[in-house]
Every structure is written in structure tokens, then in C-alpha cells.
């Protein structure tokens, strides 16, 4: 589904990604881990088309994305939930969900889709007309995810969704990822919450200093204390 | 001060509302553009002036005022979109000063071109026949055309409100003004949104210029006067806030109108005094977000 090969990215003159290669097969949950500053966010931003300067190759569903603007990558079925939630101030929960559909051909079924989504995210269903930023951090994160999946993307990339969220909600969220996987959505997950992430993931990549330094099945990595110690401890 | 009755004050209040209505229209376009594109459009006054001259030109060709009401905002908005597409767009991402300087320069070019085409002196602009005369509004007779200006402004505001609150495109604008990147990753081509917002903002400026023309005639410099006054409106209302622009626009209109009744020599200065007071008490304006410019 997604083949990233020799991806390089720059912030101005600083070269932060060096030949990153990652593959995600249809229906998988793939986890991307590593210390702060390892380049995980930059990798997701490059795949989504939010970096000014990139080189290499990003192939999604057989199409080269590298020179496409972000909105056209969305149109191909790629969704992205950035770090820090980014719930839009001044909009209600319902409006945030509608925003997830404005550019989608699914917009015709807006009412139905909002209803469907409310079933998957019961916490949001109770609060559809509430201003979104008045919800708790965890609920806002749920909304950010709901907003990204309401248009039924093929692959969703999430950047540290459990950051700063109550443990109960984190569990709920990770179960949701499994449910999304069961429905055929592919997931590329960046997480600091390594143990939990590896429990639901199929495979994992470990990044350090802008490069992939390790890859294995999630189960193997879960047992590999040395690698976890070396690249993931703070 | 002898004949200063309550009725006269009430009438003057209405006159202030009509004047304020023009400020409101001018300032909401300015606010919409700033809120969305972070462009301080120094050519906004020039678009306003072009609106008045476009109306004049349509009348010269034999058209009537009602055609102007439709054609002027369309033409000025299209012109605005060309300016965004081919000039301003090149400067995004380079800081707030580049588009500011560009639009500043552009306004001089536009004024000069109008001077070349229509001459340096102004023209009177006839009030449409249907809107001549005055009507009794309870406190006395009030010019019908000014009532029309208030009504037309209310209609534009209502239309804009419905557009922003009830349509998908309005939702995109509201969200995009706060977080353009989120809107992009949800599949929206944000550069198209900017183009259309600039078009809407300038169309409303042109419409305001047209509405103002029968009140004060048209001259090439009419835009620079209102730009200075609208600057006060935006500071008082809060940069980038549409609600603020509406409230502050009406307030400034009323202050100008009232001070010209009580202290005519103070009329021009009074609004700057108002601005100074607001800046001291509430630096971000009525509805402004603090630290927007930093
Ligand atoms: N906007 C930016 N400008 C310049 N450098 C940045 C920017 N964002 C991140 N970096 C640098 O790029 C590197 C990778 O960062 P990032 O992708 O955010 O890492 P992670 O998400 O793994 O914590 C870090 O060294 C970071 O300092
Ligand atoms: Mg990060």
C-alpha cells in the first residue's frame, strides 16, 4: 500500500531525514518509534506532503506522491492526524466532523457518516453541538481521529495520539485502532507509548537521528530489550 | 446649540449608522482578507475607489444603478482575484511586510490609472431616482438613500453570515483562518480558498465604494481617506475579526456623526481619540486575539 524509499527531507539547510525506507502493507498496523527528535514527525509530514523540500520516493497505491500537494494526497486516500490534536477553535464537534468531509466525494452522505462516526466514537456523539475545544484532551484527540477517518481513508497516519491523555482513554483509543484495522484501514502509527503500540502493531520500525536503524515484527521487538533500551529510552 | 433637540440627536445617530455602514463593509473585507491570508491589504481603498468609478462608468454607458449593484462587486471581485492570483500569491510565506508593500504600491498604480482614464477632478454621482427624497422615520425626515445604504449593508452582512456559517465553503474559511495546514491535510486546496476570499473581500470593498458614491461623489483619492478611517475601525474592532469590524464600524460612524453635530472641528480627530482610548484599555481591540501580529 505504501512504499517509502530513500526518503530525504530538509528544514531549510538542515538535512533531517537520510534515506528513510518504510513499507506498509494493506491491512497492517505499522509502528514507528524512536526518541524525541529522531525524525518520526518529519517522516509523516514528508509522506503527507507538508515538507518544503524532500527527495526520494513515496509510492502510495502504486502512485508516486512526492511532487503532489497535500490535498491531492488526501484525495488518493491518505489521512494524517498531526501531533498536538489541532482541533480548530471556534468550531463545534459536528463542524469538525463536517470538515473531514468537505473535500471528499463522501460529502453527499454527510448526515449518515456523522451518525456512523458517532456510533464508533460515543464520547463525541453526546457532544456534537458542543464547542470542540472545551472537551478534554483525550476527547479532542478522539475527534481529531474521527475527523480524519470519517471520509474513509485507505491509510491513516497518526502522530503520537496517546500523548498527554488519560490511560483509560488510551486503551479505548488503541482498541479503536484494532477495530479500524478489522475494517480494512491500514495504520501507520508513531508512538512514544512503545509497549502498548507494539502490542497492537504487526511490524515496527525504529528511527534514530533521521534514519531507520532497526525493523522487525512487533512481537520480536517487544521481546528485544536491548534495542528498546538503546533507541527508545529517554 | 440652541435648537438641539432629542429628535435631531436621533437623526444624527441614524446618519452615523449610514456612514458606519460604509465603514463596516469596507472593514469586513479587510478583516476577512487579513484573517485568512494574513495580508494587510493596503490596496483595499483603491478597490473601493475602483468600485465607485466602475459604477460611474456603467452609468456613462447608459446602465442604471441597479445594474451597478450587481455588476460592480462582480467586476471588482474578479479584478481582486487576478491581483491575488498573479501578484500577491507569489509573496506568501515571506512575512507580512511583502504583501503589504506590494498592495501599497498597487494602490498608487490604481489611483494613477484612474486619474489617467477619468481625470484628476471628481464627478458627482446621482442618487438613483427611486431613492431620492426623504422618509419620516418617527424622529424626523431621513434621506431615503441613506436608509437604503443601511439596508443594503444589513443584507450583505446577512448573506456573508449565512455563507460563512451554513455552507461547506464557509466552514473551510472559518477553519482555514485558524489552521490552514489542517484544512490542507483534509483535502482542501487552500490556495483556491485564498483566491476566493480575496475576491469576496475586494468585491465587498467595490460595493462599498459604489454605495458611498451618491453620498460624496467620486474622486481618485476617495480610497485613501476611508483606508485611514477603516484602519481605526480594524484596530478598535480587533484585527481579523468580522464581528469586531461590524461593531467598530458602526461605532466609528456614530462617533464621527455625533462629533460633527456637537463639535464639528473635532469630527476628524475624534475617531483617532477613540482609537487611542481603545488601544490603552484593550490593545487587541473588542474581539481581536491578543498577539496576532507577533
Ligand atoms: N520546524 C523545524 N525546523 C527545523 N528543524 C526542525 C523542525 N522540526 C523538527 N526539526 C528537527 O528535525 C529533527 C527531527 O524532528 P522530528 O521529526 O520532529 O522528530 P520526532 O517526531 O521523532 O520527535 C529534529 O532534530 C528536530 O530538531
Ligand atoms: Mg514528533
Coordinates of C-alpha atoms and ligand atoms in Angstrom, one line a residue:
Chain A
X1 CA 0.0 0.0 0.0
X2 CA 2.8 2.4 0.9
X3 CA 6.4 2.2 -0.1
X4 CA 8.7 4.9 1.1
X5 CA 12.2 4.5 -0.4
X6 CA 15.3 6.6 0.3
X7 CA 13.3 9.5 1.5
X8 CA 15.3 12.6 2.4
X9 CA 13.9 15.8 3.9
X10 CA 15.3 19.2 4.9
X11 CA 14.2 22.0 7.1
X12 CA 15.9 24.9 5.4
X13 CA 19.5 23.8 5.2
X14 CA 19.4 21.1 7.8
X15 CA 19.1 17.7 6.4
X16 CA 16.9 15.8 8.9
X17 CA 15.9 12.6 7.1
X18 CA 18.5 10.4 5.5
X19 CA 17.4 7.7 3.1
X20 CA 14.4 6.5 5.1
X21 CA 12.7 3.4 3.7
X22 CA 9.5 2.1 5.1
X23 CA 6.8 -0.2 3.8
X24 CA 3.3 -0.7 4.9
X25 CA 1.2 -3.4 3.5
X26 CA -2.6 -3.3 3.2
X27 CA -4.4 -4.0 6.4
X28 CA -1.3 -3.7 8.6
X29 CA -0.7 -1.6 11.7
X30 CA 2.9 -0.5 11.4
X31 CA 4.5 1.3 14.3
X32 CA 7.3 3.9 14.0
X33 CA 9.2 4.5 17.2
X34 CA 12.3 6.3 18.4
X35 CA 13.4 9.1 20.7
X36 CA 12.4 12.7 20.5
X37 CA 14.0 14.3 17.5
X38 CA 14.6 11.0 15.7
X39 CA 12.6 12.2 12.7
X40 CA 9.3 10.4 13.1
X41 CA 7.1 13.5 12.7
X42 CA 9.2 14.7 9.7
X43 CA 8.7 11.3 8.1
X44 CA 4.9 11.5 8.4
X45 CA 4.9 15.1 7.2
X46 CA 7.0 14.2 4.2
X47 CA 4.6 11.4 3.3
X48 CA 1.7 13.8 3.6
X49 CA 3.4 16.5 1.5
X50 CA 3.9 19.1 4.2
X51 CA 7.7 19.5 3.9
X52 CA 9.1 22.1 1.6
X53 CA 12.0 20.0 0.4
X54 CA 12.1 16.3 0.0
X55 CA 13.8 13.8 -2.2
X56 CA 13.4 10.0 -2.8
X57 CA 10.2 8.2 -3.4
X58 CA 6.8 7.8 -1.7
X59 CA 4.6 5.4 -3.6
X60 CA 1.0 5.0 -2.4
X61 CA -1.4 2.6 -4.0
X62 CA 1.1 2.4 -6.9
X63 CA 1.3 6.2 -7.5
X64 CA 4.3 8.4 -6.9
X65 CA 3.3 11.1 -4.4
X66 CA 6.5 13.1 -4.0
X67 CA 5.5 16.0 -6.2
X68 CA 1.9 16.1 -5.3
X69 CA 0.5 18.8 -2.9
X70 CA -1.0 17.6 0.4
X71 CA -4.7 18.0 -0.7
X72 CA -4.2 15.6 -3.6
X73 CA -2.6 13.0 -1.4
X74 CA -5.7 13.2 0.8
X75 CA -7.8 12.6 -2.4
X76 CA -5.9 9.4 -3.0
X77 CA -6.9 8.0 0.4
X78 CA -4.2 9.2 2.7
X79 CA -5.1 10.6 6.1
X80 CA -2.9 12.3 8.7
X81 CA -3.6 13.2 12.3
X82 CA -0.8 15.6 13.3
X83 CA 0.6 15.8 16.8
X84 CA -1.0 18.0 19.4
X85 CA -4.5 17.3 18.1
X86 CA -5.0 20.6 16.3
X87 CA -8.8 20.8 16.9
X88 CA -10.0 24.0 15.3
X89 CA -11.0 26.7 17.8
X90 CA -14.5 28.2 17.3
X91 CA -16.0 25.1 15.6
X92 CA -18.4 22.6 17.2
X93 CA -17.7 18.9 17.3
X94 CA -20.1 18.4 14.4
X95 CA -18.4 21.1 12.3
X96 CA -15.0 19.5 12.9
X97 CA -16.5 16.2 11.6
X98 CA -18.0 18.0 8.6
X99 CA -14.6 19.5 7.9
X100 CA -13.3 15.9 7.5
X101 CA -15.8 15.6 4.6
X102 CA -15.6 18.9 2.8
X103 CA -13.2 17.7 0.2
X104 CA -14.5 14.2 0.0
X105 CA -16.9 12.7 -2.6
X106 CA -18.5 11.1 0.5
X107 CA -19.8 14.5 1.4
X108 CA -23.1 13.6 -0.1
X109 CA -23.7 11.2 2.8
X110 CA -22.7 13.7 5.4
X111 CA -25.5 13.1 7.8
X112 CA -25.3 9.4 7.6
X113 CA -21.5 9.4 8.0
X114 CA -21.7 11.7 11.1
X115 CA -24.2 9.3 12.5
X116 CA -22.0 6.3 11.8
X117 CA -19.0 8.0 13.3
X118 CA -20.9 8.9 16.4
X119 CA -21.5 5.2 16.9
X120 CA -17.8 4.4 16.8
X121 CA -17.0 7.4 19.0
X122 CA -19.8 7.5 21.6
X123 CA -18.0 10.2 23.5
X124 CA -18.4 12.5 20.6
X125 CA -22.0 11.6 19.9
X126 CA -23.0 13.1 23.2
X127 CA -21.2 16.3 22.4
X128 CA -21.9 17.0 18.7
X129 CA -23.0 20.6 19.2
X130 CA -20.5 21.5 21.9
X131 CA -17.6 23.7 21.0
X132 CA -14.8 21.2 20.4
X133 CA -12.0 22.9 22.3
X134 CA -14.0 22.7 25.5
X135 CA -13.6 18.9 25.6
X136 CA -10.9 17.1 27.5
X137 CA -7.6 16.4 25.7
X138 CA -8.5 12.8 25.1
X139 CA -11.8 13.6 23.6
X140 CA -10.2 16.2 21.4
X141 CA -7.8 13.5 20.2
X142 CA -10.7 11.2 19.5
X143 CA -12.3 14.0 17.5
X144 CA -9.1 14.5 15.5
X145 CA -9.0 10.8 14.7
X146 CA -12.7 10.8 13.8
X147 CA -12.3 13.8 11.6
X148 CA -9.5 12.0 9.7
X149 CA -11.3 8.7 9.3
X150 CA -14.8 9.9 8.5
X151 CA -14.0 10.2 4.8
X152 CA -12.9 6.5 4.9
X153 CA -9.2 6.8 4.0
X154 CA -7.2 3.7 3.0
X155 CA -4.3 4.6 5.2
X156 CA -4.2 6.7 8.3
X157 CA -1.0 8.1 9.8
X158 CA -1.2 9.1 13.5
X159 CA 1.5 11.2 15.3
X160 CA 1.7 10.3 19.0
X161 CA -2.1 10.1 19.5
X162 CA -1.7 9.0 23.2
X163 CA 0.5 12.0 24.2
X164 CA -0.9 13.6 27.3
X165 CA -4.0 11.5 27.5
X166 CA -5.6 9.6 30.4
X167 CA -4.7 5.9 30.5
X168 CA -8.4 4.8 30.2
X169 CA -8.8 6.8 27.0
X170 CA -5.5 5.5 25.7
X171 CA -6.8 1.9 26.0
X172 CA -10.1 2.9 24.3
X173 CA -8.1 4.6 21.5
X174 CA -5.9 1.6 20.9
X175 CA -8.9 -0.7 20.7
X176 CA -10.2 1.7 18.1
X177 CA -7.1 1.2 16.0
X178 CA -7.7 -2.5 16.1
X179 CA -11.3 -2.0 15.1
X180 CA -10.1 0.2 12.2
X181 CA -7.7 -2.4 11.1
X182 CA -10.5 -5.0 11.3
X183 CA -12.5 -2.8 8.9
X184 CA -9.6 -2.8 6.4
X185 CA -8.0 0.5 7.2
X186 CA -4.2 0.5 7.2
X187 CA -2.5 2.3 10.1
X188 CA 1.0 3.9 10.4
X189 CA 1.4 4.8 14.0
X190 CA 4.0 7.0 15.6
X191 CA 4.1 6.4 19.4
X192 CA 6.1 7.1 22.5
X193 CA 4.0 4.6 24.3
X194 CA 6.1 1.8 22.9
X195 CA 4.9 -1.3 24.8
X196 CA 1.3 -0.5 24.1
X197 CA 1.9 0.3 20.5
X198 CA 3.9 -2.9 19.9
X199 CA 1.1 -4.9 21.4
X200 CA -1.4 -3.9 18.7
X201 CA 1.1 -3.5 15.8
X202 CA 2.1 -6.0 13.2
X203 CA 5.5 -4.6 12.5
X204 CA 7.7 -1.9 13.7
X205 CA 10.5 0.5 12.5
X206 CA 12.9 2.2 14.9
X207 CA 14.3 5.6 13.9
X208 CA 17.3 7.4 15.3
X209 CA 18.9 10.6 14.0
X210 CA 16.9 10.8 10.9
X211 CA 17.4 7.2 9.8
X212 CA 15.8 3.8 10.2
X213 CA 18.1 1.8 12.5
X214 CA 16.0 -1.3 13.1
X215 CA 13.0 -3.1 11.7
X216 CA 11.3 -6.3 12.8
X217 CA 7.9 -7.8 13.7
X218 CA 6.2 -6.1 16.6
X219 CA 6.4 -9.2 18.7
X220 CA 10.2 -9.6 18.2
X221 CA 10.8 -6.0 19.2
X222 CA 8.6 -6.3 22.2
X223 CA 11.0 -9.0 23.4
X224 CA 14.1 -7.2 22.4
X225 CA 15.0 -5.2 25.4
X226 CA 18.4 -4.2 24.1
X227 CA 17.1 -2.3 21.0
X228 CA 14.3 -0.7 23.0
X229 CA 16.8 0.3 25.7
X230 CA 19.2 1.8 23.1
X231 CA 16.8 3.7 20.9
X232 CA 13.6 4.3 22.9
X233 CA 14.5 5.2 26.4
X234 CA 14.6 8.9 27.1
Chain B
X1 CA -26.5 74.7 20.4
X2 CA -29.9 76.3 20.8
X3 CA -32.1 74.0 18.7
X4 CA -30.5 70.8 19.7
X5 CA -33.5 68.5 20.3
X6 CA -33.6 64.8 21.0
X7 CA -35.0 64.3 17.6
X8 CA -32.0 66.0 16.0
X9 CA -29.7 63.8 18.0
X10 CA -31.7 60.7 17.0
X11 CA -31.5 61.7 13.3
X12 CA -27.8 62.3 13.6
X13 CA -27.5 58.8 15.1
X14 CA -29.1 57.4 12.1
X15 CA -26.8 59.4 9.8
X16 CA -24.0 57.9 11.8
X17 CA -25.3 54.4 11.2
X18 CA -25.4 55.1 7.4
X19 CA -21.8 56.4 7.5
X20 CA -20.9 53.5 9.7
X21 CA -22.4 51.0 7.3
X22 CA -19.9 52.0 4.7
X23 CA -17.1 51.6 7.2
X24 CA -18.5 48.2 8.1
X25 CA -18.5 47.0 4.5
X26 CA -15.0 48.3 4.0
X27 CA -13.6 46.8 7.2
X28 CA -15.2 43.3 6.9
X29 CA -13.4 42.8 3.6
X30 CA -10.2 44.0 5.1
X31 CA -10.7 41.7 8.1
X32 CA -11.7 38.7 6.1
X33 CA -8.6 39.0 4.0
X34 CA -6.3 39.6 6.9
X35 CA -7.9 36.8 9.0
X36 CA -7.5 34.3 6.2
X37 CA -4.4 35.3 4.2
X38 CA -2.6 37.4 6.9
X39 CA -2.3 40.0 4.2
X40 CA -2.8 43.7 5.2
X41 CA -4.4 44.9 2.0
X42 CA -3.3 48.4 1.6
X43 CA -5.0 48.5 -1.8
X44 CA -8.4 48.0 -0.2
X45 CA -9.1 51.7 -0.5
X46 CA -8.1 51.5 -4.2
X47 CA -10.6 48.7 -4.8
X48 CA -13.2 50.8 -3.1
X49 CA -12.5 53.7 -5.4
X50 CA -12.5 51.4 -8.4
X51 CA -15.9 50.2 -7.3
X52 CA -17.2 53.8 -7.4
X53 CA -15.6 54.5 -10.8
X54 CA -16.9 51.3 -12.2
X55 CA -20.4 52.4 -11.2
X56 CA -19.8 55.8 -12.8
X57 CA -18.6 54.1 -16.0
X58 CA -21.7 51.8 -16.1
X59 CA -23.9 54.9 -15.7
X60 CA -22.0 56.7 -18.5
X61 CA -22.6 53.7 -20.8
X62 CA -26.3 54.1 -20.1
X63 CA -26.7 51.5 -17.4
X64 CA -28.6 52.2 -14.2
X65 CA -27.8 52.0 -10.5
X66 CA -29.5 48.6 -10.1
X67 CA -27.2 47.1 -12.7
X68 CA -24.3 48.6 -10.9
X69 CA -25.3 46.9 -7.6
X70 CA -24.7 43.6 -9.3
X71 CA -22.0 44.3 -11.9
X72 CA -19.7 46.4 -9.7
X73 CA -19.0 43.8 -7.0
X74 CA -18.6 41.1 -9.6
X75 CA -16.2 43.2 -11.7
X76 CA -14.1 44.4 -8.7
X77 CA -14.1 40.9 -7.2
X78 CA -12.8 39.4 -10.4
X79 CA -10.2 42.1 -10.6
X80 CA -9.2 41.3 -7.0
X81 CA -8.9 37.7 -7.9
X82 CA -6.5 38.5 -10.7
X83 CA -4.4 40.6 -8.3
X84 CA -4.3 37.7 -5.8
X85 CA -3.5 35.1 -8.4
X86 CA -0.8 36.9 -10.3
X87 CA 0.8 39.3 -7.7
X88 CA 0.1 38.5 -4.1
X89 CA 0.3 34.8 -4.4
X90 CA 4.0 35.0 -5.2
X91 CA 4.7 36.5 -1.8
X92 CA 3.1 34.0 0.6
X93 CA 5.4 32.6 3.2
X94 CA 7.7 35.6 3.1
X95 CA 6.3 37.5 6.0
X96 CA 3.6 40.1 6.4
X97 CA 5.6 43.0 5.0
X98 CA 6.0 41.8 1.4
X99 CA 2.3 41.8 0.5
X100 CA 1.8 45.0 2.5
X101 CA 4.4 46.8 0.4
X102 CA 3.0 45.2 -2.8
X103 CA -0.6 46.3 -2.1
X104 CA 0.7 49.7 -1.0
X105 CA 2.4 50.2 -4.3
X106 CA -0.5 48.7 -6.2
X107 CA -2.9 51.3 -4.7
X108 CA -0.8 54.1 -6.2
X109 CA -0.8 52.5 -9.6
X110 CA -4.6 52.0 -9.5
X111 CA -5.2 55.6 -8.4
X112 CA -2.9 56.9 -11.1
X113 CA -4.6 54.8 -13.8
X114 CA -8.0 56.1 -12.8
X115 CA -6.7 59.6 -12.9
X116 CA -5.4 59.0 -16.5
X117 CA -8.7 57.5 -17.5
X118 CA -11.2 59.8 -15.8
X119 CA -9.2 62.9 -15.0
X120 CA -7.9 64.3 -11.7
X121 CA -11.1 66.1 -10.7
X122 CA -14.0 64.3 -9.3
X123 CA -17.5 63.7 -10.5
X124 CA -20.9 63.9 -8.9
X125 CA -22.8 60.7 -8.7
X126 CA -26.6 60.9 -9.0
X127 CA -28.7 59.3 -6.4
X128 CA -30.9 56.9 -8.2
X129 CA -34.4 58.3 -8.9
X130 CA -36.2 55.7 -6.9
X131 CA -34.1 56.5 -3.8
X132 CA -34.4 60.3 -3.8
X133 CA -36.1 62.3 -1.2
X134 CA -36.6 61.6 2.5
X135 CA -38.9 59.5 4.6
X136 CA -40.3 60.1 8.1
X137 CA -38.7 57.6 10.4
X138 CA -40.5 58.8 13.5
X139 CA -38.0 61.2 14.8
X140 CA -38.0 63.3 11.6
X141 CA -37.2 63.1 7.9
X142 CA -34.3 61.0 6.9
X143 CA -32.8 60.7 3.4
X144 CA -34.2 57.6 1.7
X145 CA -30.8 56.8 0.1
X146 CA -29.1 56.6 3.5
X147 CA -31.7 54.2 4.7
X148 CA -31.1 52.1 1.6
X149 CA -27.3 52.1 2.4
X150 CA -28.1 50.7 5.9
X151 CA -30.5 48.1 4.4
X152 CA -28.0 47.0 1.7
X153 CA -25.3 46.7 4.3
X154 CA -27.5 44.6 6.5
X155 CA -28.3 42.4 3.5
X156 CA -24.6 41.9 2.7
X157 CA -23.9 41.1 6.3
X158 CA -26.7 38.6 6.5
X159 CA -25.6 37.0 3.2
X160 CA -22.0 36.8 4.4
X161 CA -23.1 35.3 7.7
X162 CA -25.2 32.6 6.1
X163 CA -22.3 31.9 3.7
X164 CA -19.7 31.5 6.5
X165 CA -22.0 29.7 9.0
X166 CA -24.1 27.5 6.8
X167 CA -22.1 26.4 3.8
X168 CA -19.2 24.0 3.5
X169 CA -17.1 26.6 1.9
X170 CA -17.8 28.9 4.8
X171 CA -16.7 26.2 7.1
X172 CA -13.5 25.8 5.2
X173 CA -12.9 29.6 5.5
X174 CA -13.5 29.6 9.2
X175 CA -11.3 26.6 9.8
X176 CA -8.6 27.7 7.4
X177 CA -8.3 31.1 9.1
X178 CA -7.3 29.3 12.3
X179 CA -5.3 26.4 10.9
X180 CA -4.6 26.3 7.2
X181 CA -2.5 23.1 7.5
X182 CA -5.3 21.1 8.9
X183 CA -7.6 22.2 6.1
X184 CA -4.9 21.1 3.6
X185 CA -4.5 17.6 5.0
X186 CA -8.3 17.3 4.9
X187 CA -8.0 17.6 1.2
X188 CA -8.7 21.3 0.5
X189 CA -6.6 23.2 -2.0
X190 CA -6.0 26.2 0.3
X191 CA -4.7 28.4 -2.4
X192 CA -8.1 28.3 -4.1
X193 CA -9.7 29.3 -0.8
X194 CA -7.3 32.3 -0.5
X195 CA -8.1 33.3 -4.1
X196 CA -11.9 33.3 -3.4
X197 CA -11.6 35.1 -0.1
X198 CA -9.6 37.8 -1.6
X199 CA -12.2 38.1 -4.4
X200 CA -15.0 38.3 -1.8
X201 CA -13.2 40.9 0.3
X202 CA -12.5 43.2 -2.7
X203 CA -16.0 42.7 -4.1
X204 CA -17.4 44.0 -0.9
X205 CA -14.9 46.9 -1.0
X206 CA -16.1 47.8 -4.5
X207 CA -19.7 47.5 -3.4
X208 CA -19.0 49.9 -0.5
X209 CA -17.4 52.4 -2.9
X210 CA -20.5 52.2 -5.1
X211 CA -22.8 52.8 -2.1
X212 CA -20.7 55.7 -1.0
X213 CA -20.6 57.4 -4.4
X214 CA -24.0 59.1 -4.3
X215 CA -23.2 60.4 -0.8
X216 CA -19.9 62.0 -1.5
X217 CA -19.3 61.9 -5.3
X218 CA -16.3 60.1 -6.8
X219 CA -12.7 61.2 -6.8
X220 CA -9.5 59.2 -7.4
X221 CA -8.3 59.8 -3.8
X222 CA -11.6 58.7 -2.1
X223 CA -10.0 55.3 -1.1
X224 CA -7.1 56.7 0.9
X225 CA -9.4 58.7 3.2
X226 CA -11.5 55.7 4.0
X227 CA -8.5 53.4 4.4
X228 CA -7.2 55.6 7.2
X229 CA -10.6 55.6 8.9
X230 CA -11.0 51.8 8.3
X231 CA -7.6 51.3 10.0
X232 CA -9.2 52.8 13.1
X233 CA -12.2 50.5 12.7
X234 CA -9.9 47.5 12.5
X235 CA -7.9 48.5 15.4
X236 CA -10.9 49.2 17.5
X237 CA -12.7 46.0 16.4
X238 CA -9.7 43.7 16.5
X239 CA -7.6 42.7 13.6
X240 CA -9.1 39.9 11.6
X241 CA -12.5 39.8 13.5
X242 CA -15.6 40.2 11.4
X243 CA -17.9 40.8 14.4
X244 CA -15.4 43.4 15.6
X245 CA -15.4 45.1 12.3
X246 CA -19.2 45.4 12.3
X247 CA -19.4 46.8 15.8
X248 CA -16.5 49.1 15.5
X249 CA -17.6 50.3 12.0
X250 CA -21.0 51.4 13.3
X251 CA -19.4 52.9 16.4
X252 CA -16.9 55.0 14.4
X253 CA -19.7 56.1 12.1
X254 CA -21.7 57.3 15.1
X255 CA -18.7 59.0 16.7
X256 CA -17.9 60.9 13.5
X257 CA -21.6 61.9 13.0
X258 CA -22.1 62.9 16.6
X259 CA -18.9 64.9 16.9
X260 CA -19.8 66.8 13.7
X261 CA -23.0 67.8 15.4
X262 CA -21.5 68.8 18.8
X263 CA -18.0 69.8 17.8
X264 CA -17.6 69.9 14.0
X265 CA -13.9 70.9 14.3
X266 CA -13.3 67.7 16.2
X267 CA -15.0 65.4 13.8
X268 CA -11.9 64.1 12.1
X269 CA -9.8 63.8 15.3
X270 CA -12.5 62.2 17.4
X271 CA -12.1 58.7 15.9
X272 CA -8.4 58.8 16.4
X273 CA -9.0 59.7 20.0
X274 CA -11.4 56.7 20.2
X275 CA -8.7 54.5 18.8
X276 CA -6.2 55.8 21.3
X277 CA -8.6 55.0 24.2
X278 CA -9.3 51.5 22.9
X279 CA -5.6 50.9 22.5
X280 CA -4.9 51.9 26.1
X281 CA -7.8 49.9 27.6
X282 CA -7.8 46.9 25.3
X283 CA -4.8 46.7 23.0
X284 CA -6.2 43.8 21.0
X285 CA -9.5 45.6 20.2
X286 CA -13.0 44.4 21.0
X287 CA -12.7 41.0 19.5
X288 CA -9.1 40.7 18.5
X289 CA -6.9 37.8 19.5
X290 CA -4.0 39.0 21.6
X291 CA -0.6 38.7 20.0
X292 CA -1.9 38.2 16.5
X293 CA 0.8 40.2 14.9
X294 CA 3.6 38.9 17.0
Ligands
LIG1 N1 10.3 23.2 12.0 C1 11.5 22.7 12.2 N2 12.6 23.4 11.8 C2 13.9 23.0 11.9 N3 14.2 21.8 12.4 C3 13.2 21.0 12.8 C4 11.8 21.4 12.7 N4 11.0 20.4 13.2 C5 11.9 19.5 13.6 N5 13.2 19.8 13.4 C6 14.3 18.9 13.7 O1 14.2 17.8 12.9 C7 14.6 16.7 13.6 C8 13.5 15.6 13.5 O2 12.4 16.1 14.2 P1 11.0 15.4 14.3 O3 10.7 14.8 13.0 O4 10.0 16.3 14.9 O5 11.3 14.2 15.4 P2 10.4 13.3 16.2 O6 9.0 13.5 15.7 O7 10.9 11.9 16.0 O8 10.5 13.7 17.6 C9 15.0 17.1 15.0 O9 16.4 17.2 15.1 C10 14.3 18.5 15.1 O10 15.1 19.3 15.9
LIG2 MG1 7.3 14.2 16.8

